[in-house]
Tab-separated table of C-alpha atoms in Angstrom:
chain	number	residue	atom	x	y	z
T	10	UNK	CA	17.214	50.043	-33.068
T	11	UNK	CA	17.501	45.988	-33.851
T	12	UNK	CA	16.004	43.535	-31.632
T	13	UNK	CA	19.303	42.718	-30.104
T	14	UNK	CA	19.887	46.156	-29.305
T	15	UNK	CA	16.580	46.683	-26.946
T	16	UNK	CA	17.019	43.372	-25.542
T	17	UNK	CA	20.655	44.752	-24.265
T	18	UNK	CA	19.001	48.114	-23.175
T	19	UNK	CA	16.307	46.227	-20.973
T	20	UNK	CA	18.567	44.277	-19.468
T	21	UNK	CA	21.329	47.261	-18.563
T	22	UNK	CA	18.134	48.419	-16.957
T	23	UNK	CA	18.036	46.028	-14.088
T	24	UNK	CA	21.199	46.149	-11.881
T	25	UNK	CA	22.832	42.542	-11.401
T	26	UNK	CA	21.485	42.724	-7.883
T	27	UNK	CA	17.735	42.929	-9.060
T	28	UNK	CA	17.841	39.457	-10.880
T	29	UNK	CA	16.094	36.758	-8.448
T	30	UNK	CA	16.506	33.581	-10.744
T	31	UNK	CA	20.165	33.075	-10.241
T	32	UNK	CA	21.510	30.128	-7.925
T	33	UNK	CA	18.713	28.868	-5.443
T	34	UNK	CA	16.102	31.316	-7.222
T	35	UNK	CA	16.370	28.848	-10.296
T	36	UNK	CA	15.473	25.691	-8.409
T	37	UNK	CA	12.603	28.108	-6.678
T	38	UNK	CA	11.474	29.354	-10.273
T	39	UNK	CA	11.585	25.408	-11.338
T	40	UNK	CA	9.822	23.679	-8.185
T	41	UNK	CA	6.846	26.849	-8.325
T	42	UNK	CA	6.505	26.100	-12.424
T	43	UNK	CA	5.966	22.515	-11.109
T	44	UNK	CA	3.076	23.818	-8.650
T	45	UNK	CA	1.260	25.683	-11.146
T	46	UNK	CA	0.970	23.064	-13.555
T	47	UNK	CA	-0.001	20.419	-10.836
T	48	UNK	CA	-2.604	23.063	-8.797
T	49	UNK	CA	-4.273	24.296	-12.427
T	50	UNK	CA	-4.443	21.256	-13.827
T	51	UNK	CA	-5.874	19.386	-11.085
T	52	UNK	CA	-8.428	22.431	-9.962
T	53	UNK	CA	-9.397	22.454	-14.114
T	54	UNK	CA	-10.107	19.304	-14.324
T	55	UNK	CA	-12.104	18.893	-10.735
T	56	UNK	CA	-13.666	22.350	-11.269
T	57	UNK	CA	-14.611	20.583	-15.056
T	58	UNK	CA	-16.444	17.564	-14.278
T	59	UNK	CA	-16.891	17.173	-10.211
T	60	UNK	CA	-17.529	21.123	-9.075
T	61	UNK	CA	-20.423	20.029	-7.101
T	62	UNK	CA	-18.587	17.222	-5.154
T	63	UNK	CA	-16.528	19.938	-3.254
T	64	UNK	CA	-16.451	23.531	-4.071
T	65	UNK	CA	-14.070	24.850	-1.541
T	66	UNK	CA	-11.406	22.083	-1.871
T	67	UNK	CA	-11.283	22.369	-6.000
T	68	UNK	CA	-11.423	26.664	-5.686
T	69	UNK	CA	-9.128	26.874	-3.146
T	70	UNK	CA	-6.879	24.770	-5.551
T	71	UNK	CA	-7.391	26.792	-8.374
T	72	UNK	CA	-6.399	30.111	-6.008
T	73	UNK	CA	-2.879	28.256	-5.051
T	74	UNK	CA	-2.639	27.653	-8.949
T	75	UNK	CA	-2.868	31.259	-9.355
T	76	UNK	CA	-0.457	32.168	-6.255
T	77	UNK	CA	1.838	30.192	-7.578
T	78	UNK	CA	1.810	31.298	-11.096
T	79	UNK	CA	2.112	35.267	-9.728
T	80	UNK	CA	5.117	33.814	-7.157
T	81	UNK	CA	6.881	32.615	-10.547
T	82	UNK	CA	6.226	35.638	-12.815
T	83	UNK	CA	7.757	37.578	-10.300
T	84	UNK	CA	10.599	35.539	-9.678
T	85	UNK	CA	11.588	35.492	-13.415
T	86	UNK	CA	10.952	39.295	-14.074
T	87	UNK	CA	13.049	40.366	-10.833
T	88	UNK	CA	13.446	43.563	-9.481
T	89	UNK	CA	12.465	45.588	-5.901
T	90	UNK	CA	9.205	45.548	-7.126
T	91	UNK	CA	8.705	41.830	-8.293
T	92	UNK	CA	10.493	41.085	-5.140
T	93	UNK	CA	8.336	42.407	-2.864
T	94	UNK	CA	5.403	41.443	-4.603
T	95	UNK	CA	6.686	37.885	-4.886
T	96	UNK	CA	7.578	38.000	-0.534
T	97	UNK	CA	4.017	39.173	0.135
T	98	UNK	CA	2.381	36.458	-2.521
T	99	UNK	CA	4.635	34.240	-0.204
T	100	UNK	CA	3.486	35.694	2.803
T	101	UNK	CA	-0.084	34.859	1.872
T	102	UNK	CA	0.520	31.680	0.646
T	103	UNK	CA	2.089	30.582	3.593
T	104	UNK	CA	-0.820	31.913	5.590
T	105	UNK	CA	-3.494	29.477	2.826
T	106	UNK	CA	-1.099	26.781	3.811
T	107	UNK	CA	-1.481	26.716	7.194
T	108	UNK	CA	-4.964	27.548	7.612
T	109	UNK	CA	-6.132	25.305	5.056
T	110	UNK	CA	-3.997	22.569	6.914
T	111	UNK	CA	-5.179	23.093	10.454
T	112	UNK	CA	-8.407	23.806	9.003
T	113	UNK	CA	-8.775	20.342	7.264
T	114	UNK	CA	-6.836	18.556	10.276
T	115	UNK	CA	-9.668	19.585	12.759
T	116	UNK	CA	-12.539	19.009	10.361
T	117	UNK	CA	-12.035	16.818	7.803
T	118	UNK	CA	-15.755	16.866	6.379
T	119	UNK	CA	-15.435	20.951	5.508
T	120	UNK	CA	-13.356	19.193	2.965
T	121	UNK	CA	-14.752	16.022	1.045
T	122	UNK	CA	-11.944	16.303	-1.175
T	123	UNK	CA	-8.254	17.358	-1.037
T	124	UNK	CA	-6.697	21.002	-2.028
T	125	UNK	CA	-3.016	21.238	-2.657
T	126	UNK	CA	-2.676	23.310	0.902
T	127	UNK	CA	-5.055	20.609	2.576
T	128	UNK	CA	-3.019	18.580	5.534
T	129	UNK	CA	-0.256	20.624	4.913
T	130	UNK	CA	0.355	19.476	1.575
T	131	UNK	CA	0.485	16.042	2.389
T	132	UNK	CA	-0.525	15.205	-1.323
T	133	UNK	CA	2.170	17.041	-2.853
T	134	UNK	CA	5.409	15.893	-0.515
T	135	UNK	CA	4.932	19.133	1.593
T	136	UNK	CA	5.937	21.486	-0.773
T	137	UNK	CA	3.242	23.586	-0.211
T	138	UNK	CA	4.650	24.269	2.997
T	139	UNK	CA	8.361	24.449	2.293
T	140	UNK	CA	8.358	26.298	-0.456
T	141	UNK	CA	6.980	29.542	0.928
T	142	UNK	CA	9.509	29.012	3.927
T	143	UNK	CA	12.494	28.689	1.061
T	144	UNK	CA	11.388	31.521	-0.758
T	145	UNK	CA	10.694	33.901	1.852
T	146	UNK	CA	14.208	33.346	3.082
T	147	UNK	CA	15.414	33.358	-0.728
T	148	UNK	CA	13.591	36.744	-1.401
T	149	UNK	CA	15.162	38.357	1.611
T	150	UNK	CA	18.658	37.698	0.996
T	151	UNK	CA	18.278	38.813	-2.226
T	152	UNK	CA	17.325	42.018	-0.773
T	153	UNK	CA	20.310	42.281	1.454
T	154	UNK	CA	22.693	41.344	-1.855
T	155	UNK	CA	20.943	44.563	-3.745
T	156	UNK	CA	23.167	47.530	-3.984
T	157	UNK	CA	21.989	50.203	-1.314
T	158	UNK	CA	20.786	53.305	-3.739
T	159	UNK	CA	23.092	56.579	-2.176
């Protein structure tokens, strides 16, 4: 069997209705790429030199890094499975969003320095918040748009 050959065979595998990167799902898979480089990089670098400054802020950055990264895995391998994972990965990080908001909104010295999911995700345009919300909704209309199994 070539190459070509297994690459066909995996992807006769997956029935069009499994694949979640195709119209919206491609800006979702883009704008979540965008968050993992900007939450890992940032939670490296603080977690690097200035761990001691604040230790919940710069791990709880590091764990959206890591949500996010899982959301986008998923999103590109597709599938019931990946799908569902991806929805509850969403489900959770919607939850870190707005507890870590409210949290840092009514006390600002549990955090001495930002996270990505702290006032909302004021530092990062809000995405932290809308993006869940547009995936969540993404993730279950691709469900509806699968082909019921008989």
């Amino acid at each position: 069997m070539t190459s070509g050959e297994g690459e066909r065979s995996a992807m006769e595998e997956k029935p069009a209705g499994a694949r979640l990167i195709s119209g919206p799902g491609i800006l979702l898979v883009w704008l979540y790429g965008v968050m993992v480089v900007g939450a890992v990089s940032r939670s490296v670098y603080q977690i690097a030199t200035e761990f001691d400054r604040a230790p919940l802020a710069y791990s709880l950055s590091a764990v959206a890094g890591v949500v996010y990264g899982f959301i986008t895995y998923s999103l590109v391998r597709g599938g019931e499975k990946a799908r569902r994972a991806a929805l509850a990965c969403c489900v959770a990080e919607l939850a870190g969003v707005l507890t870590v908001g409210t949290w840092t909104l009514l006390d600002q010295s549990a955090f001495p320095d930002a996270t990505v999911w702290s006032d909302y995700g004021r530092g990062y345009v809000f995405i932290p918040v809308l993006l869940p919300l547009s995936a969540m909704y993404w993730l279950r209309r691709a469900r509806k748009q699968q082909p019921q199994a008989a």
